[in-house]
GROMACS .gro file of C-alpha atoms in nm:
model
  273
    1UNK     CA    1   6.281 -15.189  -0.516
    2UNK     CA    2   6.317 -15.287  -0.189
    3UNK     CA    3   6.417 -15.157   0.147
    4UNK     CA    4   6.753 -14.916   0.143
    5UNK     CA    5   6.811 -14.665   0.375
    6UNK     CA    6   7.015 -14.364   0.333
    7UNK     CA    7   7.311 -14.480   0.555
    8UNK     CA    8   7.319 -14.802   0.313
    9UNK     CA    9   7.315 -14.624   0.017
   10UNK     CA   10   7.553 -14.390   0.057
   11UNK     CA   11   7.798 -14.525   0.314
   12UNK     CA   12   7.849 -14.811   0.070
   13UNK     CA   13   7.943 -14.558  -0.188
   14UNK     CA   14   8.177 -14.413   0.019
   15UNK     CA   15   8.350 -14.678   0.216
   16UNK     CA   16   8.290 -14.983  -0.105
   17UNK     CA   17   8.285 -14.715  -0.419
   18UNK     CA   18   7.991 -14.859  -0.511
   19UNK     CA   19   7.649 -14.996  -0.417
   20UNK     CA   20   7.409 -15.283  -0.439
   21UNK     CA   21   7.048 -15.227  -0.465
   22UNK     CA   22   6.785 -15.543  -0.420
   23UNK     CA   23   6.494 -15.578  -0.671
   24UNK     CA   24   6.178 -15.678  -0.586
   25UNK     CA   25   6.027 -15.990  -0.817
   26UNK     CA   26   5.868 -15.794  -1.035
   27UNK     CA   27   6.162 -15.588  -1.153
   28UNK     CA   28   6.344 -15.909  -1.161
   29UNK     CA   29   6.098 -16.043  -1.427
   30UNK     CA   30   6.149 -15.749  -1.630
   31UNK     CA   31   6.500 -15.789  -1.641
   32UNK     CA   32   6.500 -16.195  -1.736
   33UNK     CA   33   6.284 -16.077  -1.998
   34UNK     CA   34   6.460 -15.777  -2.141
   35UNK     CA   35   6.781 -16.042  -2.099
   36UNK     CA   36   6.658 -16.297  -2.308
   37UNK     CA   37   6.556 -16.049  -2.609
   38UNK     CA   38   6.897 -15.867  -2.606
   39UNK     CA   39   6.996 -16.208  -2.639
   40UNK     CA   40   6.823 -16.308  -2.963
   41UNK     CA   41   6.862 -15.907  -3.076
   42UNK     CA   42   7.263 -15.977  -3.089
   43UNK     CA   43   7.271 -16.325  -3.212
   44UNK     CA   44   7.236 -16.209  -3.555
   45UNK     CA   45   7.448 -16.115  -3.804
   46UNK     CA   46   7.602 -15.756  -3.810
   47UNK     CA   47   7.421 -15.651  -4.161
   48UNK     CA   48   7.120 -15.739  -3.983
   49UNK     CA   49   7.174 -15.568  -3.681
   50UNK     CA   50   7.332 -15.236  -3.866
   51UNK     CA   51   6.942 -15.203  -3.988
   52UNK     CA   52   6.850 -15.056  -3.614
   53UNK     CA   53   7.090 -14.813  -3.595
   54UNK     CA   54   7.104 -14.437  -3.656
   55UNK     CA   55   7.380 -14.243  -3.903
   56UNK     CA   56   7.506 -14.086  -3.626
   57UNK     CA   57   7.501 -14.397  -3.402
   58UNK     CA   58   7.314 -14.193  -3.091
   59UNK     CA   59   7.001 -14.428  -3.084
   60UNK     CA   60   6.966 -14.813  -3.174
   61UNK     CA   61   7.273 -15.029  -3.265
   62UNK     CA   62   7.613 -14.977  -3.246
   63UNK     CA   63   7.909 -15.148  -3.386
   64UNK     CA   64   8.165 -15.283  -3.244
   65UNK     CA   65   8.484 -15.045  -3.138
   66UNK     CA   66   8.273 -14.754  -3.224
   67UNK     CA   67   8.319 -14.580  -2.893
   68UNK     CA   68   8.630 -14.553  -2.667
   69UNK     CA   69   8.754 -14.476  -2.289
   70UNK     CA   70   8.931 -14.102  -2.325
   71UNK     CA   71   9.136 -14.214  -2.634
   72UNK     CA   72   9.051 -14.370  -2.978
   73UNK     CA   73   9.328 -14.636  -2.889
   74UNK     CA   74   9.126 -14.749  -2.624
   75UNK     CA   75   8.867 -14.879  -2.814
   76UNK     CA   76   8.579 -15.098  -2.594
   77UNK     CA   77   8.521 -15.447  -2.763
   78UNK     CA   78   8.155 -15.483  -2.767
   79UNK     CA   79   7.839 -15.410  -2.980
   80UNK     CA   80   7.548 -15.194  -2.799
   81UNK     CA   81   7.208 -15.114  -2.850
   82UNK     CA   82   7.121 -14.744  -2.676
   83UNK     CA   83   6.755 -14.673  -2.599
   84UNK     CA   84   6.573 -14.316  -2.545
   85UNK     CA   85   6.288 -14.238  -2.346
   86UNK     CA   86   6.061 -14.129  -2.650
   87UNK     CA   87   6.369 -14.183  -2.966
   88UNK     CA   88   6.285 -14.509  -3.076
   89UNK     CA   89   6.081 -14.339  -3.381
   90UNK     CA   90   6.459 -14.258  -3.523
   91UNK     CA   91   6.517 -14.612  -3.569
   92UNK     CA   92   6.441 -14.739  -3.918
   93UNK     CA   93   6.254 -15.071  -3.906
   94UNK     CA   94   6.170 -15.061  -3.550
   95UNK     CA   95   5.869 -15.276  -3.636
   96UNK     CA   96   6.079 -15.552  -3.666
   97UNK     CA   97   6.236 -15.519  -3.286
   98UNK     CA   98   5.900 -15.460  -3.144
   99UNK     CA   99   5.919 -15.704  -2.838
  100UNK     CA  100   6.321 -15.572  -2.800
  101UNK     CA  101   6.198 -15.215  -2.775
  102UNK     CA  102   5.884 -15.331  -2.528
  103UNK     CA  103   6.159 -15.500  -2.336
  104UNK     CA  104   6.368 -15.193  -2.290
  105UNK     CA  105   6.090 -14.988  -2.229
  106UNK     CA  106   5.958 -15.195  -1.958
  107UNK     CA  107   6.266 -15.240  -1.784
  108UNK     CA  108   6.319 -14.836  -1.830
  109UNK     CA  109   6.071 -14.806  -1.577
  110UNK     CA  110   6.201 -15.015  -1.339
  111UNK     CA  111   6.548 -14.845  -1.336
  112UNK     CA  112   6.338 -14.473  -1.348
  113UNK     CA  113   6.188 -14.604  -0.990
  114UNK     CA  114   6.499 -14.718  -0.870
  115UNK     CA  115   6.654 -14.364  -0.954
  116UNK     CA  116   6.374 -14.204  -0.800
  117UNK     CA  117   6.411 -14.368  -0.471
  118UNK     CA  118   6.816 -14.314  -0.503
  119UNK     CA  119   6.787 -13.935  -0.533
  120UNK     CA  120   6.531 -13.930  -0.270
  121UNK     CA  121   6.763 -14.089  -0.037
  122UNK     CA  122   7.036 -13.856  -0.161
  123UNK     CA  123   6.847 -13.542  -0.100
  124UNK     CA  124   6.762 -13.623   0.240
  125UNK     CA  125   7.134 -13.708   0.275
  126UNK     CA  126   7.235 -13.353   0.210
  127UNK     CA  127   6.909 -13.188   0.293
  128UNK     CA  128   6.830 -13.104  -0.034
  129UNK     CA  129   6.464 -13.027  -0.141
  130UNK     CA  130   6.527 -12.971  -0.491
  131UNK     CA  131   6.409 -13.194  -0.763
  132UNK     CA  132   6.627 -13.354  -1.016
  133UNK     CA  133   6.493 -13.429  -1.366
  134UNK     CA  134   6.691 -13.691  -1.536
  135UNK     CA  135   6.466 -13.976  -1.778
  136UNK     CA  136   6.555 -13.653  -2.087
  137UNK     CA  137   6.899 -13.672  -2.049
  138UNK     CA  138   6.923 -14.065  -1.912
  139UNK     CA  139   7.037 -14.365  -2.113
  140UNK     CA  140   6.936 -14.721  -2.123
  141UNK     CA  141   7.232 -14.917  -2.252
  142UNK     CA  142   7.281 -15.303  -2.353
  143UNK     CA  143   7.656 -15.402  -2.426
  144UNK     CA  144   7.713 -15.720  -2.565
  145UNK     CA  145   8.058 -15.844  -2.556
  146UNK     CA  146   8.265 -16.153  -2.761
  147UNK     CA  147   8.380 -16.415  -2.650
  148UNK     CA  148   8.673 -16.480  -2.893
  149UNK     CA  149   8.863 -16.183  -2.872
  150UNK     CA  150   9.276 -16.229  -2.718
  151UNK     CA  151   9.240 -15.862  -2.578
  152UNK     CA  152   9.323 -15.872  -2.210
  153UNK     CA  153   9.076 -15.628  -2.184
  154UNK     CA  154   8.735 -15.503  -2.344
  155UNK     CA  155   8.658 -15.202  -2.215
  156UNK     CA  156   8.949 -14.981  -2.070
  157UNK     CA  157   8.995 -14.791  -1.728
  158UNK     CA  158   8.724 -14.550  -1.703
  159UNK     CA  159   8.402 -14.414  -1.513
  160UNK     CA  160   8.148 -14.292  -1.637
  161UNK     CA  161   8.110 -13.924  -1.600
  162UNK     CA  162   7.715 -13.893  -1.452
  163UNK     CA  163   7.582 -13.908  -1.213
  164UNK     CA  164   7.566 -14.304  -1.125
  165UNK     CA  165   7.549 -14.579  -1.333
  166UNK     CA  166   7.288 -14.870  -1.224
  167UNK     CA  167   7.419 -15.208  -1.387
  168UNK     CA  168   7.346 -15.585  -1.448
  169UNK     CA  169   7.567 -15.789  -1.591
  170UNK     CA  170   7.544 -16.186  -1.683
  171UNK     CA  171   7.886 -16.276  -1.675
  172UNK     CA  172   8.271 -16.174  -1.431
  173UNK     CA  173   8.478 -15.926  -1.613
  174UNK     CA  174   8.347 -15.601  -1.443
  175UNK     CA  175   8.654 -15.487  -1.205
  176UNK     CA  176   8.636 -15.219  -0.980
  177UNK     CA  177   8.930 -14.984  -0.896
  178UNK     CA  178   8.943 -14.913  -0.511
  179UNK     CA  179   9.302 -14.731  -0.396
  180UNK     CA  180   9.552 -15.005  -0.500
  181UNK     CA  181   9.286 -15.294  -0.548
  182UNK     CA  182   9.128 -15.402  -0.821
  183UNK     CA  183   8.810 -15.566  -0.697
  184UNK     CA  184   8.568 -15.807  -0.934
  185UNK     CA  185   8.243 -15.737  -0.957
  186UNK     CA  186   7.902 -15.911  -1.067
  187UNK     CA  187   7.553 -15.827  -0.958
  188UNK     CA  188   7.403 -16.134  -0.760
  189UNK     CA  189   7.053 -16.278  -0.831
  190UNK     CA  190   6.790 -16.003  -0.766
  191UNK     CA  191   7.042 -15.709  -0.754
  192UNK     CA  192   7.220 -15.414  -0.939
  193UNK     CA  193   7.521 -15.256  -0.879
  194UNK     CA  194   7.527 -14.844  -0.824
  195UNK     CA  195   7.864 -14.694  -0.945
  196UNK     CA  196   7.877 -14.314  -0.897
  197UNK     CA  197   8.074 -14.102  -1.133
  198UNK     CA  198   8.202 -13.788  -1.155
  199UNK     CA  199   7.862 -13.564  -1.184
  200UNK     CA  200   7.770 -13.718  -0.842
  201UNK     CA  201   8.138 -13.655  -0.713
  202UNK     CA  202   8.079 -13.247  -0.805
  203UNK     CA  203   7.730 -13.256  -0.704
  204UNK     CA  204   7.869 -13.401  -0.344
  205UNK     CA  205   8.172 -13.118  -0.283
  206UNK     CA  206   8.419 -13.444  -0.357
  207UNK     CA  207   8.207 -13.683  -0.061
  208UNK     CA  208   8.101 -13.966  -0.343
  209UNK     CA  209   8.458 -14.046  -0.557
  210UNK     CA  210   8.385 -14.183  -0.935
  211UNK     CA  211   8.368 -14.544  -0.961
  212UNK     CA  212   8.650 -14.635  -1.213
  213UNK     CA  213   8.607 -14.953  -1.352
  214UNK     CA  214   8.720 -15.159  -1.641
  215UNK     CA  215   8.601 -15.477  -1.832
  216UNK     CA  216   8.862 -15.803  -1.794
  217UNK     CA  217   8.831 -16.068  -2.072
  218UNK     CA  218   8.679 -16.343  -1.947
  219UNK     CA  219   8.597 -16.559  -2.265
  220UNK     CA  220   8.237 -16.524  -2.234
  221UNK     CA  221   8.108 -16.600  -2.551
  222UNK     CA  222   7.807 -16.330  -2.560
  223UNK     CA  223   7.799 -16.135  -2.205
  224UNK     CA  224   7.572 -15.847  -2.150
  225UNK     CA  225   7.560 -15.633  -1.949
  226UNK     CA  226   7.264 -15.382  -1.900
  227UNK     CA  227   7.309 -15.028  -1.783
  228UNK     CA  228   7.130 -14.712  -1.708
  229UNK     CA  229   7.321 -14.367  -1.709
  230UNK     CA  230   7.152 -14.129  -1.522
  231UNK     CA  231   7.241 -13.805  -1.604
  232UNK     CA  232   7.074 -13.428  -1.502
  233UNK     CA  233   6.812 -13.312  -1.755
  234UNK     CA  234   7.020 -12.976  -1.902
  235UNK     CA  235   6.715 -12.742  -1.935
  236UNK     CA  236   6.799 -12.564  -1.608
  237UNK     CA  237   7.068 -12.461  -1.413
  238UNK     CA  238   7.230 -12.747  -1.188
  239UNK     CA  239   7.239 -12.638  -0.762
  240UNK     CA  240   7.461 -12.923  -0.627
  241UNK     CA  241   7.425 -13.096  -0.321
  242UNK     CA  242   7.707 -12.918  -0.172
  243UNK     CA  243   7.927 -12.626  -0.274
  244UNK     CA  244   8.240 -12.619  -0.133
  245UNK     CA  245   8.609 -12.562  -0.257
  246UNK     CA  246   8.602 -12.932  -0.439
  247UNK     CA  247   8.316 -12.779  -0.694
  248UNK     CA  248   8.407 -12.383  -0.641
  249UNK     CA  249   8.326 -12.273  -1.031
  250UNK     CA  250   8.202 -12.622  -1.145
  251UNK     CA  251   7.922 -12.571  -1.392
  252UNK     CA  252   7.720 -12.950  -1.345
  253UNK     CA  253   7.505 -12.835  -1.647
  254UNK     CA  254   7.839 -12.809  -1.881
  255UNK     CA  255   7.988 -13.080  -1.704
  256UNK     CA  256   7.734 -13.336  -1.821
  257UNK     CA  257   7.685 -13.208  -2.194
  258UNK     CA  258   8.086 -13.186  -2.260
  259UNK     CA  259   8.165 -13.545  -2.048
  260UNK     CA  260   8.049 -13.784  -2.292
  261UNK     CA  261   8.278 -13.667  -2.566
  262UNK     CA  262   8.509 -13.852  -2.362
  263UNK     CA  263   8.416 -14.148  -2.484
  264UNK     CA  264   8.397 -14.022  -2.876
  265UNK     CA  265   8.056 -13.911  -2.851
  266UNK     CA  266   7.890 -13.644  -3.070
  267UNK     CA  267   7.941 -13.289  -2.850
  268UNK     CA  268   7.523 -13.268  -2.935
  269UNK     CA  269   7.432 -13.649  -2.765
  270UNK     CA  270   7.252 -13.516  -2.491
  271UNK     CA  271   7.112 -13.203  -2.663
  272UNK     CA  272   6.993 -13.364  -3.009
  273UNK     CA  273   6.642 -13.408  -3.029
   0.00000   0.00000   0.00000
C-alpha cells in the first residue's frame, strides 16, 4: 500500500463517508488476477457452481437472493463466493477451484496489510496502543451480479455493520448515501474504497458515521465486486477507541456476533468453526 497519513484516512471518512486507499503494483496484480478467476468461477452454470458451497452457505458459493439487507423482502440480486482464512477444507471439491482459492488467498494478504496499516493509523488517531485481531473473524467476499435483471436495484440500502469494508468493484452501481445525496461510487485504477460501518462508528464514540450504501442496476452483464469485511476477532473483550455517551453500555464483542443476522445470516457465522 502506499503512502496515507492519518489526517487522509480519517478526515476523508469523516468529511466524504468514505475513503480511497492507493495500491502499490504488486497488490494491483493480485487483484487482476483474483478478477479474472472470479470471472471464469461464475461463468458457469449454477449446478456447477452449487458443488463449492457449504449446507449452511457460510463458506464457498452462494446462490442468488440467499441473503438480504434487514428484511427477507430485500433480497440482494447477486451470487457470492465467501472465503475463510483457514475454511476452505469445508468446501467439497475444492480441488477443482484450486487456482480460484490461490487467487483469494493471495489477494487475502494484500487486504490483511492494508488493514494493518488502517488500524495503525487509527490507533495513533485516538492514541490507542491496543492491538486489534481481526483475519479470525474477517471475510473475503466476491459478489457477482446479472446483468438482465429489471430490478431498479440489487442490493438494498444498507451498511455493513463492522468495522470497515475495503472494496473493488469492476463496474458503476455502488451509491453512497451522504445527508440528502446519493453519491456514485467506483474504485479508480490502482485503488479501493474504505466504507466504515457501524463497529467503527461505536468503537469511535459516534466520530466515524456508517457508510450506507446501496447497489443501482446498471445492466452490467457480470459485475463483481470484491470485498473484505473486517471485523474484531471475538475471543476477548472489545476496549473501543473512545468511550463516551454515543457507546455508554455498547458491548463491540456482541455487537459484531449479533450484526450479521441482519442480513439473514446464521446467529453462529462468526463463531462456527
Amino acid at each position: 500500500m502506499q503512502q496515507l497519513t492519518e489526517v487522509d484516512l480519517v478526515d476523508q471518512m469523516i468529511v466524504r463517508g468514505f475513503a480511497s486507499v492507493p495500491l502499490d503494483s504488486g497488490a494491483v496484480d493480485q487483484l487482476g488476477r483474483l478478477y479474472r478467476r472470479a470471472m471464469s468461477f461464475f461463468a458457469a452454470d449454477s449446478e456447477t457452481k452449487l458443488r463449492y458451497g457449504t449446507p449452511r452457505r457460510m463458506v464457498g458459493y452462494r446462490p442468488l437472493g440467499y441473503s438480504y439487507a434487514y428484511s427477507p423482502d430485500r433480497r440482494s440480486l447477486n451470487d457470492s463466493f465467501l472465503y475463510w482464512k483457514d475454511r476452505g477444507i469445508e468446501i467439497e471439491h475444492r480441488a477443482e477451484i484450486a487456482d480460484f482459492l490461490t487467487a483469494l488467498e493471495s489477494y487475502r494478504g494484500v487486504v490483511v496489510d492494508v488493514t494493518l496499516k488502517l488500524l495503525e493509523i487509527l490507533g495513533d488517531r485516538y492514541n490507542y496502543r491496543r492491538d486489534i485481531a481481526f483475519t479470525k473473524a474477517s471475510l473475503l467476499q466476491v459478489n457477482s451480479f446479472p446483468g438482465q435483471l429489471d430490478d431498479e436495484f440489487l442490493q438494498h440500502r444498507h451498511e455493513d455493520r463492522v468495522l470497515f469494508t475495503l472494496l473493488w468493484a469492476s463496474a458503476p452501481g455502488l451509491e453512497l448515501y451522504r445527508g440528502s445525496e446519493v453519491i456514485p461510487l467506483i474504485p479508480r485504477t490502482g485503488e479501493m474504497l474504505v466504507m466504515p460501518g457501524s463497529i467503527l462508528t461505536a468503537m469511535t464514540g459516534g466520530e466515524i458515521k456508517p457508510a450506507y450504501h446501496h447497489m443501482r442496476n446498471h445492466h452490467h452483464d457480470g459485475r463483481k465486486s470484491i470485498m473484505y469485511f473486517v471485523s474484531p476477532d471475538i475471543e476477548h473483550e472489545i476496549t473501543p477507541y473512545v468511550s463516551n455517551a454515543e457507546n455508554l453500555g455498547i458491548d463491540i464483542r456482541e455487537l459484531s456476533v449479533k450484526n450479521p443476522q441482519a442480513f439473514g445470516l446464521p446467529p453462529d457465522f462468526l463463531t462456527a468453526r
